[in-house]
Amino acid sequence: MKRNVVGTLIIIVFVALGILISSLSPEQNPESDALDIQVQQLLNKMTVEEKVGQMTQVTIDLILKDYKTNEIDEQKLRHAILDKKVGSILNVKEHAYTLDTWHKIIRRIQELAVSQTPNKIPILYGIDAIHGNNYVKGSTLFPHNIGMAATRDLSLVEKTAKVTAAETRATGIRWNFDPVLGLGRQPLWSRFEETFGEDVYLTSELGVAAIKAYQGTGPDQYDNVAACMKHFIGYSLPLSGKDRTPAHIPDNVIREYLLPPFERAVAADVATVMINSGEVNGVPVHASKYFLTTLLRDELGFKGVAVSDWEDVIRLHSRHHVADSPKEAVRLAIEAGLDMSMVPLDFSFYDLLLELVKEGTISEKRIDESVARILKLKYAVNLFEDPFPEEEAIKKFQLPEYKEVALEAAKASMTLLKNEGGTLPLPASAKVLLAGPAANNVTSLHGSWSYTWQGRDDTHYPGSTLTIKEAFENKVGKANVICHSVRSYEDERNFDTALLRSDAKNADYIVLCLGEDAYAESPGVIDDLTLDPRQQALAQAAVATGKPVILVLIEGRPRVVSAVTDEMKGILLAYRPASQGANAIVATLLGEHNPSGVLPFSYPKSTGDVLAYDHKHPERIREDIPNTYGDGGYKPHWPFGYGLSYTSFKFSKLKVDKTTFSVDESITLTATATNTGSKEGNVVVELYARDLYASVTPNFKRLKRFKKVNLQPGESKNMAFTLTAADLSFINAVKERVTEPGQFEFMIGEETVSVELLATGS
Ligand code: BGC
């Protein structure tokens, strides 16, 4: 192992910075100081009951009349707010409400809270506006994060998040349980579509962009909400791939891959965090003082509100068996560092925490810390000033331009994986047979969190949402489209191979729309990544007709399709493109849009061969006899960063301004991108770095910067990326973030340059 001089230096700089920041006297932050005093004054007036109530979050089910109505039950509401003093409510019952219904509900809740509670503390309402405010009728839904990550476009992530925040605030809600910052490195995981994919840097950049857009710059805006980074930490990497099952992740791996997006989000002042429902290394995260206090607060410096996930305090007893009673579960979670429990189906948390404080097991000082954070958040989103739906915010609901944003985002996410012999784009005059379960279905285009939790009930979607069939017919006329697919994904008629064969006789091309219907969380658990046999049979029947077949994949995670890909002439991956998805798919197939999406994950070829692009060198299998490499290691169907265009691009002249540099210097890499084809197009430029030798086995390569560039045919553009030694850092064996001196390679496309980072003093 090398002497780690540079690493030590970097740590010293970080520590010095920390001391400097913590030494700023409160007088230098007059605003936050005034807020602290205000919160403290309020806390002084509150009873223990009120404090415990503020830490209690229940679902709307507990205040509505019954399963069929969206009306508030006055008695239940009074019980929740006046008797149990709850501080927060979440969710919807069953499905999205109209804007009007939301306003009635929010107004009534707030009226009661600010008129009849002793300290007039408004309620903080929270919602899952995951890819648009999916729980209000008529809202605009955008591609899920996995598609947004394919765009590699920060400004689009910002734009979609801004609309989401505006449409959420318009309903009267000021807290969004988004974004998911877990990495999508386990494709079986049923929440893969909610992630920004497998890369640490990409997830961090896009996550921060979303958080900043959600939160805006101040509470007096009318289009911002508090964001919630989730789920801290390790949720996305369950060992079995099944939702909410145990993860086993060494601490240095957590710090290298999983922590940085959360670290960046904290630095961007994210207001809240939601905790991982699962366990990591044998400890449920909700009971882990190490994760919730040592790492999250002491080390990352998170100052916001930590909310549990659904029923997870109760589950410390009922599911994880680390607490021998529900009361012990509450004690464990609070001592670990939780501020608010999403109880959410009863008031047990309130009752038990009250007991614990009254008997002295949990100190009032401890709950004061949490309540202060919750009150600060309520101030930050302006609830004390005006807790009701605001006129200015309502004006920002359903603006016509939101559809344009949705179309732009969906188009930018389209990822072309195969185009044999330039089969695509299709001629507009061609007669097309559209087949498959996703051809005439809107729910698969949207996925989870779409007007209902599971997203599967199309009766709640706006009537204007198009299926691929409808969008195709709009574009080329009904006479040019043959399609017998029906809306219900699982309907047998969607898998009818005989019908497909006879329909194909009258078509020039077959566009086969396959993949997954919507699902969310545990109902989306699968045992096999392979696309199901009925869909594969449909693909084989399509190929057997002899007509050129284009496969359009609508899916939230990469389903293995290798058995049918060789015969496909074209393959377009659409992910979950949402409300304008059908238009985006058709525009791409017909060449009105030139695709530029690139994969945010490695698309596996086989279910047993799942590896991320930033794997380690020894992932290559080495045979003892005859002592050669038996296998290339990383061999996905399509690698991370892959995506075709209808034009061609070339990267050249990759240069670096220094061949050696020291830790206090930066380096600038320059390169040229050229459109060598005949169509205008966008290209994603990705800069990768490779640390050749390091004290911990280095990654094969790591993404360091990305940029999307628009180029006319024949046009060239130069670009520059500046990096510092910190950009080349990693977590060493003793869990410190260090940059070790030595040789590094930088790559853009096929071009490579080398740079040496000097040891201090060289
Ligand atoms: C999910 C969270 C979500 C919460 C509230 C849970 O089941 O894991 O991501 O925010 O429900 O709906």
Short mmCIF file of N, CA and C and ligand atoms in Angstrom, two decimals, residues 57 90-91 127-128 130 135 177-178 180 191 194 228 230-231 235 243-244 274-275 277 308-310 312 315 342 449 453 521, ligand 1:
data_model
loop_
_atom_site.label_atom_id
_atom_site.label_comp_id
_atom_site.label_asym_id
_atom_site.label_seq_id
_atom_site.Cartn_x
_atom_site.Cartn_y
_atom_site.Cartn_z
N GLN A 57 -47.52 10.82 12.71
CA GLN A 57 -48.10 11.02 11.39
C GLN A 57 -49.06 9.86 11.10
N LEU A 90 -50.86 11.98 5.95
CA LEU A 90 -50.33 11.69 4.62
C LEU A 90 -51.32 10.95 3.77
N ASN A 91 -51.01 10.98 2.46
CA ASN A 91 -51.60 10.05 1.51
C ASN A 91 -53.00 10.37 1.03
N ILE A 127 -47.15 13.83 0.85
CA ILE A 127 -47.69 13.04 -0.26
C ILE A 127 -46.55 12.46 -1.09
N ASP A 128 -46.86 11.39 -1.83
CA ASP A 128 -45.86 10.82 -2.74
C ASP A 128 -46.09 11.37 -4.14
N ILE A 130 -44.28 11.39 -6.89
CA ILE A 130 -43.01 10.76 -7.26
C ILE A 130 -42.54 11.13 -8.67
N TYR A 135 -51.35 12.14 -7.14
CA TYR A 135 -52.56 11.94 -6.35
C TYR A 135 -53.57 13.07 -6.51
N PHE A 177 -42.67 13.33 -0.61
CA PHE A 177 -41.77 12.23 -0.23
C PHE A 177 -40.93 11.78 -1.43
N ASP A 178 -40.09 12.62 -1.92
CA ASP A 178 -39.29 12.34 -3.10
C ASP A 178 -38.07 13.25 -3.05
N VAL A 180 -36.11 9.50 -4.57
CA VAL A 180 -35.40 8.27 -4.18
C VAL A 180 -33.94 8.45 -4.56
N ARG A 191 -38.56 -1.48 -7.09
CA ARG A 191 -38.60 0.00 -7.14
C ARG A 191 -37.47 0.57 -8.00
N GLU A 194 -37.87 3.84 -9.77
CA GLU A 194 -37.84 5.08 -8.99
C GLU A 194 -36.42 5.60 -8.81
N CYS A 228 -37.91 15.18 0.27
CA CYS A 228 -37.59 14.11 1.22
C CYS A 228 -36.66 13.12 0.53
N LYS A 230 -34.85 9.77 0.10
CA LYS A 230 -35.21 8.47 0.67
C LYS A 230 -34.58 7.36 -0.14
N HIS A 231 -34.46 6.19 0.39
CA HIS A 231 -34.80 5.79 1.76
C HIS A 231 -33.45 5.51 2.40
N TYR A 235 -31.74 0.55 1.10
CA TYR A 235 -33.00 -0.08 0.71
C TYR A 235 -32.92 -0.72 -0.68
N ASP A 243 -38.30 -6.78 -2.37
CA ASP A 243 -38.55 -5.53 -1.67
C ASP A 243 -38.57 -5.71 -0.15
N ARG A 244 -37.93 -4.79 0.56
CA ARG A 244 -37.93 -4.74 2.02
C ARG A 244 -37.39 -6.01 2.68
N MET A 274 -36.50 10.10 4.63
CA MET A 274 -37.32 8.94 5.02
C MET A 274 -36.38 7.74 5.17
N ILE A 275 -36.70 6.93 6.15
CA ILE A 275 -35.78 5.85 6.53
C ILE A 275 -36.11 4.55 5.78
N SER A 277 -37.00 0.90 5.19
CA SER A 277 -37.81 -0.08 5.94
C SER A 277 -37.05 -1.35 6.28
N SER A 308 -40.22 8.13 9.55
CA SER A 308 -40.13 6.68 9.30
C SER A 308 -40.84 6.37 7.99
N ASP A 309 -40.65 5.16 7.48
CA ASP A 309 -41.50 4.73 6.38
C ASP A 309 -42.72 4.05 7.00
N TRP A 310 -43.63 3.66 6.14
CA TRP A 310 -44.94 3.13 6.49
C TRP A 310 -44.89 2.03 7.57
N ASP A 312 -43.18 1.39 9.99
CA ASP A 312 -41.91 0.74 10.28
C ASP A 312 -41.50 0.74 11.74
N ARG A 315 -43.22 -2.28 12.97
CA ARG A 315 -42.60 -3.49 12.41
C ARG A 315 -41.26 -3.86 13.06
N MET A 342 -44.41 7.50 10.76
CA MET A 342 -45.54 7.29 9.84
C MET A 342 -46.24 6.06 10.40
N TRP A 449 -47.12 4.73 -8.68
CA TRP A 449 -47.47 6.08 -8.25
C TRP A 449 -48.12 6.87 -9.38
N TRP A 453 -51.65 4.09 -6.06
CA TRP A 453 -50.32 3.62 -5.63
C TRP A 453 -49.71 2.66 -6.65
N GLU A 521 -43.67 -1.15 -5.33
CA GLU A 521 -43.20 -1.78 -4.10
C GLU A 521 -43.37 -3.31 -4.11
C1 BGC B 1 -43.06 3.73 0.69
C2 BGC B 1 -42.58 5.15 0.74
C3 BGC B 1 -43.74 6.10 0.68
C4 BGC B 1 -44.69 5.76 1.82
C5 BGC B 1 -45.89 6.69 1.90
C6 BGC B 1 -44.16 3.45 1.69
O1 BGC B 1 -44.73 2.22 1.49
O2 BGC B 1 -41.98 2.87 0.92
O3 BGC B 1 -41.66 5.39 -0.31
O4 BGC B 1 -43.31 7.42 0.76
O5 BGC B 1 -45.16 4.45 1.65
O6 BGC B 1 -46.81 6.44 0.92
#
